[in-house]
Coordinates of N, CA and C in Angstrom, one line a residue:
Q1 N -142.8 -71.3 178.9 CA -141.6 -71.5 178.3 C -140.5 -71.6 179.3
L2 N -140.6 -70.9 180.4 CA -139.6 -70.9 181.5 C -139.5 -72.3 182.1
I3 N -140.6 -72.9 182.3 CA -140.6 -74.3 182.9 C -140.0 -75.3 181.9
C4 N -140.3 -75.1 180.6 CA -139.7 -76.0 179.6 C -138.2 -75.8 179.5
I5 N -137.8 -74.6 179.6 CA -136.3 -74.3 179.5 C -135.6 -74.9 180.8
T6 N -136.2 -74.8 181.9 CA -135.6 -75.4 183.1 C -135.5 -76.9 183.0
I7 N -136.6 -77.6 182.6 CA -136.6 -79.0 182.5 C -135.6 -79.4 181.4
T8 N -135.5 -78.7 180.3 CA -134.6 -79.0 179.3 C -133.2 -78.9 179.7
A9 N -132.9 -77.8 180.5 CA -131.5 -77.6 181.0 C -131.1 -78.8 181.9
L10 N -132.0 -79.2 182.8 CA -131.7 -80.4 183.6 C -131.5 -81.6 182.8
F11 N -132.3 -81.8 181.8 CA -132.2 -83.0 180.9 C -130.8 -83.0 180.2
I12 N -130.5 -81.9 179.7 CA -129.2 -81.8 178.9 C -128.0 -81.9 179.9
R13 N -128.1 -81.3 181.1 CA -127.1 -81.4 182.1 C -126.8 -82.9 182.5
F14 N -127.9 -83.7 182.5 CA -127.8 -85.1 182.8 C -127.1 -85.9 181.7
F15 N -127.4 -85.6 180.4 CA -126.9 -86.3 179.3 C -125.6 -85.8 178.8
Y16 N -125.3 -84.5 179.1 CA -124.0 -83.9 178.7 C -123.4 -83.2 179.9
P17 N -122.9 -84.0 180.9 CA -122.3 -83.4 182.1 C -121.1 -82.6 181.7
L18 N -120.8 -81.6 182.5 CA -119.6 -80.8 182.2 C -118.3 -81.6 182.4
K19 N -117.4 -81.4 181.5 CA -116.1 -82.1 181.6 C -115.3 -81.6 182.9
S20 N -114.5 -82.5 183.4 CA -113.8 -82.1 184.6 C -112.9 -80.9 184.3
G21 N -112.9 -80.0 185.3 CA -112.1 -78.8 185.1 C -112.8 -77.6 184.5
V22 N -114.0 -77.9 183.8 CA -114.7 -76.8 183.1 C -115.3 -75.8 184.1
E23 N -115.6 -76.3 185.3 CA -116.2 -75.4 186.2 C -115.3 -74.2 186.7
N24 N -114.0 -74.5 186.6 CA -113.0 -73.6 187.1 C -112.3 -72.8 186.0
V25 N -112.8 -72.8 184.8 CA -112.2 -72.1 183.8 C -112.5 -70.6 183.9
K26 N -111.5 -69.8 183.9 CA -111.7 -68.4 184.0 C -111.5 -67.8 182.6
L27 N -112.4 -66.9 182.3 CA -112.4 -66.2 181.0 C -111.5 -65.0 181.1
S28 N -110.6 -64.8 180.1 CA -109.8 -63.6 180.1 C -110.4 -62.7 179.0
V29 N -110.6 -61.5 179.4 CA -111.2 -60.5 178.5 C -110.2 -59.3 178.3
K30 N -109.8 -59.1 177.1 CA -108.9 -58.0 176.8 C -109.8 -56.7 176.7
R31 N -109.4 -55.7 177.5 CA -110.1 -54.5 177.4 C -109.2 -53.4 176.7
E32 N -109.4 -53.4 175.4 CA -108.6 -52.5 174.6 C -109.5 -51.3 174.2
I33 N -109.2 -50.2 174.8 CA -110.0 -49.0 174.5 C -109.1 -48.0 173.8
S34 N -109.5 -47.8 172.6 CA -108.8 -46.8 171.8 C -109.7 -46.2 170.8
V35 N -109.2 -45.3 170.0 CA -110.0 -44.6 168.9 C -110.5 -45.6 167.9
R36 N -109.7 -46.7 167.7 CA -110.1 -47.7 166.7 C -111.1 -48.7 167.2
T37 N -111.4 -48.7 168.4 CA -112.4 -49.7 169.0 C -113.8 -49.5 168.4
F38 N -114.3 -48.3 168.4 CA -115.7 -48.0 167.9 C -115.9 -48.5 166.5
P39 N -115.0 -48.0 165.5 CA -115.2 -48.5 164.1 C -115.1 -50.0 164.0
K40 N -114.3 -50.6 164.8 CA -114.1 -52.1 164.7 C -115.4 -52.8 165.2
V41 N -115.9 -52.3 166.3 CA -117.2 -52.9 166.8 C -118.3 -52.7 165.8
V42 N -118.4 -51.5 165.3 CA -119.5 -51.2 164.3 C -119.3 -52.1 163.1
S43 N -118.1 -52.3 162.6 CA -117.9 -53.1 161.4 C -118.2 -54.6 161.7
E44 N -117.9 -55.1 162.9 CA -118.2 -56.5 163.3 C -119.7 -56.6 163.4
A45 N -120.4 -55.6 164.0 CA -121.9 -55.7 164.1 C -122.5 -55.7 162.7
A46 N -122.0 -54.9 161.8 CA -122.6 -54.9 160.4 C -122.4 -56.2 159.8
G47 N -121.2 -56.8 160.0 CA -121.0 -58.2 159.4 C -121.9 -59.2 160.0
A48 N -122.1 -59.2 161.3 CA -123.1 -60.1 161.9 C -124.5 -59.9 161.4
M49 N -124.9 -58.6 161.2 CA -126.2 -58.3 160.7 C -126.3 -58.8 159.2
L50 N -125.3 -58.7 158.4 CA -125.4 -59.2 157.1 C -125.5 -60.8 157.1
N51 N -124.8 -61.4 158.0 CA -125.0 -62.9 158.1 C -126.4 -63.3 158.5
V52 N -127.0 -62.6 159.4 CA -128.3 -62.8 159.9 C -129.3 -62.6 158.7
C53 N -129.1 -61.5 158.0 CA -130.0 -61.2 156.9 C -129.9 -62.3 155.8
A54 N -128.7 -62.7 155.5 CA -128.4 -63.8 154.5 C -129.1 -65.1 154.9
L55 N -129.0 -65.4 156.2 CA -129.7 -66.6 156.7 C -131.2 -66.5 156.6
I56 N -131.8 -65.4 156.9 CA -133.2 -65.2 156.7 C -133.6 -65.3 155.3
L57 N -132.9 -64.7 154.4 CA -133.2 -64.9 152.9 C -133.1 -66.3 152.5
F58 N -132.0 -67.0 152.9 CA -131.8 -68.4 152.5 C -133.0 -69.2 153.0
F59 N -133.3 -69.1 154.2 CA -134.4 -70.0 154.8 C -135.8 -69.6 154.2
A60 N -136.0 -68.3 153.8 CA -137.2 -67.9 153.2 C -137.3 -68.6 151.8
S61 N -136.2 -68.7 151.1 CA -136.3 -69.4 149.8 C -136.4 -70.9 150.0
V62 N -135.8 -71.5 151.0 CA -136.0 -72.9 151.3 C -137.5 -73.2 151.6
I63 N -138.0 -72.4 152.5 CA -139.4 -72.5 152.9 C -140.4 -72.4 151.7
G64 N -140.1 -71.4 150.8 CA -140.9 -71.2 149.6 C -140.9 -72.4 148.8
T65 N -139.7 -73.0 148.6 CA -139.6 -74.2 147.8 C -140.4 -75.4 148.4
F66 N -140.2 -75.6 149.7 CA -140.9 -76.7 150.4 C -142.4 -76.5 150.3
M67 N -142.8 -75.3 150.6 CA -144.3 -75.0 150.6 C -144.9 -75.3 149.2
S68 N -144.2 -74.9 148.2 CA -144.8 -75.1 146.8 C -144.9 -76.6 146.5
I69 N -143.9 -77.4 147.0 CA -143.9 -78.8 146.8 C -145.0 -79.5 147.6
L70 N -145.1 -79.0 148.9 CA -146.1 -79.6 149.7 C -147.5 -79.3 149.3
S71 N -147.7 -78.1 148.8 CA -149.1 -77.7 148.3 C -149.5 -78.5 147.1
E72 N -148.5 -78.9 146.2 CA -148.8 -79.7 145.1 C -149.0 -81.2 145.5
M73 N -148.5 -81.6 146.6 CA -148.6 -83.0 147.1 C -149.9 -83.1 147.9
G74 N -150.6 -82.0 148.2 CA -151.8 -82.1 149.0 C -151.7 -82.4 150.4
M75 N -150.5 -82.1 151.0 CA -150.3 -82.3 152.4 C -151.2 -81.5 153.2
G76 N -151.6 -81.9 154.4 CA -152.5 -81.2 155.3 C -151.8 -79.9 155.8
R77 N -152.6 -79.0 156.3 CA -152.1 -77.7 156.8 C -151.3 -77.9 158.1
D78 N -151.7 -78.9 158.9 CA -150.9 -79.2 160.1 C -149.5 -79.5 159.7
F79 N -149.3 -80.4 158.8 CA -148.0 -80.9 158.3 C -147.2 -79.7 157.7
E80 N -147.9 -78.9 156.9 CA -147.2 -77.7 156.3 C -146.7 -76.8 157.4
A81 N -147.6 -76.5 158.5 CA -147.2 -75.6 159.5 C -146.0 -76.2 160.3
L82 N -145.9 -77.5 160.5 CA -144.8 -78.1 161.2 C -143.5 -78.0 160.4
I83 N -143.6 -78.2 159.1 CA -142.4 -78.1 158.2 C -142.0 -76.6 158.2
Y84 N -142.9 -75.7 158.1 CA -142.6 -74.3 158.1 C -141.9 -74.0 159.4
G85 N -142.4 -74.5 160.5 CA -141.9 -74.2 161.8 C -140.5 -74.8 162.1
F86 N -140.2 -75.9 161.4 CA -138.9 -76.5 161.5 C -137.8 -75.6 161.0
F87 N -138.2 -74.8 159.9 CA -137.2 -73.9 159.3 C -137.3 -72.5 159.9
E88 N -138.5 -72.0 160.2 CA -138.6 -70.6 160.5 C -139.8 -70.4 161.5
M89 N -139.6 -69.6 162.5 CA -140.6 -69.6 163.6 C -141.7 -68.6 163.3
S90 N -141.4 -67.3 162.9 CA -142.5 -66.3 162.9 C -143.5 -66.6 161.8
G91 N -143.1 -67.0 160.6 CA -144.0 -67.3 159.6 C -144.8 -68.6 159.9
A92 N -144.2 -69.5 160.6 CA -144.9 -70.7 161.0 C -146.1 -70.4 162.0
V93 N -145.8 -69.5 162.9 CA -146.8 -69.1 163.8 C -148.0 -68.5 163.1
S94 N -147.8 -67.7 162.1 CA -148.9 -67.1 161.3 C -149.6 -68.2 160.6
E95 N -148.9 -69.3 160.2 CA -149.6 -70.4 159.5 C -150.4 -71.2 160.5
T96 N -150.0 -71.4 161.7 CA -150.8 -72.1 162.7 C -152.0 -71.4 163.1
A97 N -152.0 -70.0 163.0 CA -153.2 -69.3 163.3 C -154.4 -69.6 162.5
R98 N -154.2 -70.3 161.3 CA -155.3 -70.7 160.4 C -155.7 -72.1 160.6
L99 N -155.1 -72.8 161.6 CA -155.5 -74.2 161.8 C -156.8 -74.4 162.6
L100 N -157.5 -75.4 162.2 CA -158.7 -75.8 162.9 C -158.6 -77.3 163.2
P101 N -159.0 -77.7 164.4 CA -159.5 -77.0 165.5 C -158.4 -76.1 166.2
C102 N -158.8 -75.1 166.9 CA -157.9 -74.1 167.5 C -156.9 -74.8 168.4
E103 N -157.3 -75.8 169.1 CA -156.4 -76.5 170.1 C -155.2 -77.0 169.4
R104 N -155.4 -77.6 168.2 CA -154.3 -78.1 167.4 C -153.3 -77.0 167.0
G105 N -153.9 -75.9 166.6 CA -153.0 -74.7 166.2 C -152.3 -74.2 167.4
M106 N -152.9 -74.1 168.6 CA -152.2 -73.7 169.8 C -151.1 -74.6 170.2
I107 N -151.3 -75.9 170.1 CA -150.3 -76.9 170.5 C -149.1 -76.8 169.5
I108 N -149.4 -76.8 168.2 CA -148.3 -76.7 167.2 C -147.6 -75.4 167.4
T109 N -148.3 -74.3 167.7 CA -147.6 -73.0 167.9 C -146.6 -73.1 169.1
A110 N -147.1 -73.7 170.2 CA -146.2 -73.9 171.4 C -145.0 -74.7 171.0
L111 N -145.2 -75.8 170.3 CA -144.1 -76.6 169.8 C -143.1 -75.8 169.0
I112 N -143.6 -75.1 168.0 CA -142.7 -74.3 167.1 C -142.0 -73.2 167.9
C113 N -142.6 -72.5 168.9 CA -141.9 -71.5 169.7 C -140.9 -72.1 170.5
G114 N -141.1 -73.3 171.0 CA -140.0 -74.0 171.8 C -138.8 -74.4 171.0
W115 N -139.1 -74.8 169.7 CA -138.0 -75.2 168.8 C -137.3 -74.0 168.2
S116 N -138.0 -73.0 167.9 CA -137.5 -71.7 167.3 C -137.1 -71.7 165.9
G117 N -136.9 -72.8 165.2 CA -136.6 -72.9 163.8 C -135.1 -72.9 163.5
L118 N -134.8 -73.6 162.4 CA -133.4 -73.6 162.0 C -132.8 -72.2 161.6
S119 N -133.6 -71.3 161.1 CA -133.2 -70.0 160.8 C -132.6 -69.3 162.1
V120 N -133.3 -69.4 163.2 CA -132.8 -68.8 164.4 C -131.6 -69.5 164.9
H121 N -131.6 -70.8 164.8 CA -130.4 -71.6 165.3 C -129.2 -71.2 164.5
F122 N -129.3 -71.1 163.2 CA -128.1 -70.8 162.4 C -127.7 -69.3 162.6
Q123 N -128.6 -68.5 162.9 CA -128.3 -67.1 163.3 C -127.4 -67.1 164.5
I124 N -127.8 -67.9 165.5 CA -127.0 -68.0 166.8 C -125.6 -68.6 166.4
I125 N -125.6 -69.6 165.6 CA -124.3 -70.2 165.3 C -123.4 -69.2 164.5
S126 N -124.0 -68.4 163.7 CA -123.2 -67.4 162.9 C -122.6 -66.4 163.8
V127 N -123.2 -66.1 165.0 CA -122.6 -65.2 165.9 C -121.5 -65.9 166.8
C128 N -121.7 -67.2 167.0 CA -120.8 -67.9 167.9 C -119.8 -68.8 167.1
Y129 N -119.7 -68.6 165.8 CA -118.9 -69.6 165.0 C -117.5 -69.7 165.4
E130 N -116.9 -68.6 165.9 CA -115.4 -68.7 166.2 C -115.2 -69.4 167.5
D131 N -116.2 -69.6 168.3 CA -116.0 -70.4 169.6 C -115.9 -71.8 169.3
S132 N -115.1 -72.6 170.0 CA -115.0 -74.0 169.8 C -116.1 -74.7 170.7
V133 N -117.3 -74.5 170.4 CA -118.5 -75.0 171.1 C -119.2 -76.0 170.3
S134 N -119.6 -77.1 170.9 CA -120.4 -78.1 170.3 C -121.8 -77.7 170.3
F135 N -122.5 -77.7 169.2 CA -123.9 -77.2 169.2 C -124.8 -78.4 169.3
V136 N -124.3 -79.6 169.4 CA -125.2 -80.8 169.6 C -126.1 -80.7 170.8
P137 N -125.5 -80.3 172.0 CA -126.4 -80.2 173.1 C -127.5 -79.0 172.9
Y138 N -127.1 -78.0 172.2 CA -128.0 -76.9 172.0 C -129.2 -77.4 171.1
F139 N -128.9 -78.1 170.0 CA -130.0 -78.6 169.1 C -130.8 -79.6 169.9
L140 N -130.2 -80.5 170.6 CA -131.0 -81.4 171.4 C -131.9 -80.7 172.4
S141 N -131.3 -79.7 173.1 CA -132.2 -79.0 174.1 C -133.3 -78.3 173.5
K142 N -133.1 -77.7 172.3 CA -134.2 -77.0 171.6 C -135.3 -78.0 171.1
A143 N -134.9 -79.2 170.7 CA -135.9 -80.2 170.3 C -136.7 -80.6 171.5
V144 N -136.0 -80.9 172.6 CA -136.7 -81.3 173.8 C -137.6 -80.1 174.3
Q145 N -137.1 -78.9 174.2 CA -137.9 -77.8 174.7 C -139.2 -77.6 173.8
G146 N -139.1 -77.9 172.5 CA -140.2 -77.8 171.6 C -141.3 -78.9 172.0
V147 N -140.8 -80.1 172.2 CA -141.8 -81.2 172.5 C -142.4 -80.9 173.9
L148 N -141.6 -80.4 174.9 CA -142.2 -80.1 176.2 C -143.2 -78.9 176.1
S149 N -142.9 -77.9 175.3 CA -143.8 -76.8 175.1 C -145.1 -77.3 174.5
G150 N -145.1 -78.1 173.5 CA -146.3 -78.6 172.9 C -147.1 -79.5 173.9
A151 N -146.4 -80.3 174.7 CA -147.0 -81.2 175.7 C -147.7 -80.4 176.8
M152 N -147.0 -79.3 177.2 CA -147.5 -78.5 178.3 C -148.7 -77.7 177.8
M153 N -148.7 -77.3 176.5 CA -149.9 -76.6 176.0 C -151.1 -77.5 175.9
Y154 N -150.8 -78.8 175.5 CA -151.9 -79.8 175.5 C -152.4 -80.0 176.9
F155 N -151.6 -80.2 177.8 CA -152.0 -80.4 179.2 C -152.8 -79.2 179.7
Y156 N -152.3 -78.0 179.4 CA -153.0 -76.7 179.9 C -154.4 -76.7 179.3
L157 N -154.5 -76.9 178.0 CA -155.8 -76.8 177.3 C -156.8 -77.9 177.7
E158 N -156.2 -79.1 178.0 CA -157.0 -80.2 178.4 C -157.5 -80.2 179.8
Y159 N -156.6 -79.8 180.7 CA -156.9 -80.0 182.2 C -157.0 -78.7 183.0
I160 N -156.4 -77.6 182.6 CA -156.3 -76.4 183.4 C -157.4 -75.4 182.9
D161 N -157.3 -75.0 181.7 CA -158.2 -74.0 181.2 C -158.8 -74.3 179.8
P162 N -159.7 -75.3 179.7 CA -160.2 -75.7 178.4 C -161.0 -74.5 177.7
S163 N -161.5 -73.6 178.5 CA -162.3 -72.5 178.0 C -161.4 -71.5 177.2
L164 N -160.1 -71.6 177.2 CA -159.2 -70.8 176.4 C -159.5 -70.9 174.9
V165 N -159.9 -72.1 174.6 CA -160.2 -72.4 173.1 C -161.4 -71.7 172.7
D166 N -162.3 -71.4 173.6 CA -163.5 -70.7 173.2 C -163.3 -69.3 172.7
V167 N -162.2 -68.7 173.1 CA -161.8 -67.3 172.6 C -160.9 -67.3 171.4
C168 N -160.6 -68.5 170.9 CA -159.7 -68.6 169.7 C -160.5 -68.3 168.5
I169 N -160.0 -67.4 167.7 CA -160.5 -67.0 166.4 C -159.5 -67.2 165.3
P170 N -159.6 -68.3 164.5 CA -158.5 -68.5 163.5 C -158.6 -67.5 162.4
T171 N -157.5 -67.2 161.8 CA -157.5 -66.3 160.6 C -157.5 -67.1 159.4
F172 N -158.3 -66.6 158.4 CA -158.4 -67.4 157.2 C -157.9 -66.7 156.0
S173 N -156.9 -65.8 156.2 CA -156.3 -65.2 155.0 C -155.5 -66.2 154.2
S174 N -155.5 -66.0 152.9 CA -154.8 -66.9 152.0 C -153.3 -66.7 151.9

Protein backbone atom coordinates (compact mmCIF):
# COMPACT_ATOMS: atom_id res chain seq x y z
CA GLN A 1 0.00 0.00 0.00
CA LEU A 2 2.88 2.38 0.73
CA ILE A 3 4.21 2.02 -2.83
CA CYS A 4 0.71 2.59 -4.22
CA ILE A 5 0.24 5.69 -2.08
CA THR A 6 3.59 7.11 -3.23
CA ILE A 7 2.86 6.49 -6.91
CA THR A 8 -0.64 7.92 -6.50
CA ALA A 9 0.69 11.04 -4.76
CA LEU A 10 3.12 11.65 -7.61
CA PHE A 11 0.33 11.07 -10.15
CA ILE A 12 -2.02 13.52 -8.43
CA ARG A 13 0.76 16.08 -7.95
CA PHE A 14 1.34 15.96 -11.71
CA PHE A 15 -2.33 16.43 -12.64
CA TYR A 16 -3.22 18.78 -9.78
CA PRO A 17 -0.15 20.98 -9.22
CA LEU A 18 -0.22 23.34 -6.27
CA LYS A 19 -1.46 26.80 -7.09
CA SER A 20 1.13 29.55 -6.90
CA GLY A 21 1.62 30.83 -3.40
CA VAL A 22 0.16 27.75 -1.74
CA GLU A 23 3.58 26.56 -0.64
CA ASN A 24 4.07 29.65 1.49
CA VAL A 25 0.73 29.63 3.29
CA LYS A 26 1.11 29.75 7.03
CA LEU A 27 -1.56 28.27 9.21
CA SER A 28 -2.62 30.29 12.18
CA VAL A 29 -3.81 28.30 15.14
CA LYS A 30 -5.60 29.92 18.03
CA ARG A 31 -4.64 28.40 21.31
CA GLU A 32 -7.49 29.12 23.62
CA ILE A 33 -7.09 27.29 26.86
CA SER A 34 -9.85 27.78 29.34
CA VAL A 35 -12.28 25.84 31.46
CA ARG A 36 -14.69 25.79 28.49
CA THR A 37 -12.20 24.15 26.12
CA PHE A 38 -12.61 20.57 27.33
CA PRO A 39 -16.44 20.40 27.16
CA LYS A 40 -16.34 22.05 23.73
CA VAL A 41 -13.83 19.52 22.42
CA VAL A 42 -15.83 16.61 23.87
CA SER A 43 -19.02 17.98 22.33
CA GLU A 44 -17.41 18.37 18.89
CA ALA A 45 -15.94 14.85 19.12
CA ALA A 46 -19.38 13.44 19.99
CA GLY A 47 -20.89 15.26 17.01
CA ALA A 48 -18.22 13.86 14.69
CA MET A 49 -18.83 10.38 16.10
CA LEU A 50 -22.57 10.71 15.43
CA ASN A 51 -21.85 11.75 11.83
CA VAL A 52 -19.59 8.75 11.34
CA CYS A 53 -22.18 6.38 12.85
CA ALA A 54 -24.93 7.87 10.68
CA LEU A 55 -22.81 7.37 7.57
CA ILE A 56 -22.08 3.76 8.53
CA LEU A 57 -25.79 3.07 8.98
CA PHE A 58 -26.67 4.84 5.74
CA PHE A 59 -24.17 2.87 3.68
CA ALA A 60 -25.15 -0.38 5.41
CA SER A 61 -28.72 0.18 4.21
CA VAL A 62 -27.55 1.10 0.70
CA ILE A 63 -25.40 -2.03 0.55
CA GLY A 64 -28.26 -4.19 1.81
CA THR A 65 -30.52 -2.83 -0.91
CA PHE A 66 -27.94 -3.32 -3.65
CA MET A 67 -27.05 -6.81 -2.49
CA SER A 68 -30.69 -7.94 -2.47
CA ILE A 69 -31.17 -6.56 -6.00
CA LEU A 70 -27.94 -8.15 -7.25
CA SER A 71 -28.73 -11.52 -5.71
CA GLU A 72 -32.12 -11.50 -7.47
CA MET A 73 -30.40 -10.64 -10.76
CA GLY A 74 -27.99 -13.55 -10.42
CA MET A 75 -24.83 -11.45 -10.64
CA GLY A 76 -21.58 -13.25 -9.91
CA ARG A 77 -19.89 -13.11 -6.53
CA ASP A 78 -16.96 -11.16 -7.99
CA PHE A 79 -19.26 -8.39 -9.15
CA GLU A 80 -21.13 -8.40 -5.83
CA ALA A 81 -17.83 -8.09 -3.93
CA LEU A 82 -16.75 -5.16 -6.13
CA ILE A 83 -20.07 -3.36 -5.63
CA TYR A 84 -19.87 -4.02 -1.89
CA GLY A 85 -16.31 -2.68 -1.87
CA PHE A 86 -17.31 0.45 -3.77
CA PHE A 87 -19.51 1.40 -0.83
CA GLU A 88 -17.86 -0.20 2.20
CA MET A 89 -14.48 -1.80 2.80
CA SER A 90 -14.63 -4.15 5.79
CA GLY A 91 -17.74 -6.05 4.73
CA ALA A 92 -16.41 -6.30 1.19
CA VAL A 93 -13.19 -7.87 2.40
CA SER A 94 -15.19 -10.59 4.16
CA GLU A 95 -17.13 -11.09 0.91
CA THR A 96 -13.91 -11.50 -1.09
CA ALA A 97 -12.71 -14.16 1.36
CA ARG A 98 -15.34 -16.47 -0.18
CA LEU A 99 -14.23 -16.02 -3.79
CA LEU A 100 -12.71 -18.79 -5.86
CA PRO A 101 -10.10 -18.96 -7.25
CA CYS A 102 -8.25 -17.42 -4.32
CA GLU A 103 -6.07 -15.27 -6.59
CA ARG A 104 -9.13 -13.38 -7.73
CA GLY A 105 -10.24 -12.82 -4.14
CA MET A 106 -6.80 -11.54 -3.17
CA ILE A 107 -6.63 -9.14 -6.12
CA ILE A 108 -10.14 -7.79 -5.48
CA THR A 109 -9.32 -7.43 -1.77
CA ALA A 110 -6.22 -5.37 -2.61
CA LEU A 111 -8.27 -3.19 -4.97
CA ILE A 112 -10.95 -2.64 -2.33
CA CYS A 113 -8.41 -1.82 0.39
CA GLY A 114 -6.77 0.73 -1.91
CA TRP A 115 -10.12 2.36 -2.71
CA SER A 116 -11.43 2.18 0.90
CA GLY A 117 -15.12 2.58 0.06
CA LEU A 118 -17.50 5.54 -0.13
CA SER A 119 -18.39 5.10 3.53
CA VAL A 120 -14.81 5.87 4.59
CA HIS A 121 -14.53 8.72 2.11
CA PHE A 122 -17.67 10.42 3.37
CA GLN A 123 -16.55 9.91 6.96
CA ILE A 124 -13.39 11.84 6.08
CA ILE A 125 -15.42 14.54 4.32
CA SER A 126 -17.71 14.85 7.36
CA VAL A 127 -14.70 15.64 9.53
CA CYS A 128 -13.23 18.11 6.99
CA TYR A 129 -16.46 19.67 5.70
CA GLU A 130 -15.76 23.15 7.07
CA ASP A 131 -12.51 23.41 5.14
CA SER A 132 -12.69 24.83 1.65
CA VAL A 133 -10.93 21.83 0.16
CA SER A 134 -11.70 20.21 -3.19
CA PHE A 135 -12.15 16.50 -2.74
CA VAL A 136 -11.81 15.75 -6.47
CA PRO A 137 -8.05 15.04 -6.18
CA TYR A 138 -8.74 12.90 -3.12
CA PHE A 139 -11.32 10.73 -4.89
CA LEU A 140 -9.13 10.46 -7.98
CA SER A 141 -6.11 9.46 -5.91
CA LYS A 142 -8.09 6.78 -4.05
CA ALA A 143 -9.37 5.35 -7.35
CA VAL A 144 -5.82 5.26 -8.73
CA GLN A 145 -4.57 3.74 -5.47
CA GLY A 146 -7.21 1.01 -5.71
CA VAL A 147 -6.28 0.10 -9.27
CA LEU A 148 -2.57 0.15 -8.43
CA SER A 149 -3.14 -2.04 -5.37
CA GLY A 150 -5.03 -4.62 -7.42
CA ALA A 151 -2.38 -4.54 -10.18
CA MET A 152 0.45 -4.91 -7.68
CA MET A 153 -1.27 -7.87 -6.02
CA TYR A 154 -1.70 -9.50 -9.43
CA PHE A 155 1.98 -8.90 -10.22
CA TYR A 156 3.02 -10.25 -6.81
CA LEU A 157 0.95 -13.41 -7.14
CA GLU A 158 1.95 -13.98 -10.75
CA TYR A 159 5.68 -13.29 -10.66
CA ILE A 160 7.05 -12.97 -7.12
CA ASP A 161 5.31 -15.49 -4.86
CA PRO A 162 2.78 -17.72 -6.67
CA SER A 163 2.94 -20.18 -3.77
CA LEU A 164 1.04 -17.69 -1.59
CA VAL A 165 -2.16 -18.93 -3.21
CA ASP A 166 -1.45 -22.46 -1.93
CA VAL A 167 -2.08 -21.31 1.65
CA CYS A 168 -5.32 -19.58 0.76
CA ILE A 169 -8.37 -21.12 2.42
CA PRO A 170 -11.62 -19.45 1.37
CA THR A 171 -14.46 -19.16 3.87
CA PHE A 172 -17.80 -20.55 2.79
CA SER A 173 -20.12 -19.10 5.38
CA SER A 174 -23.41 -17.89 3.98
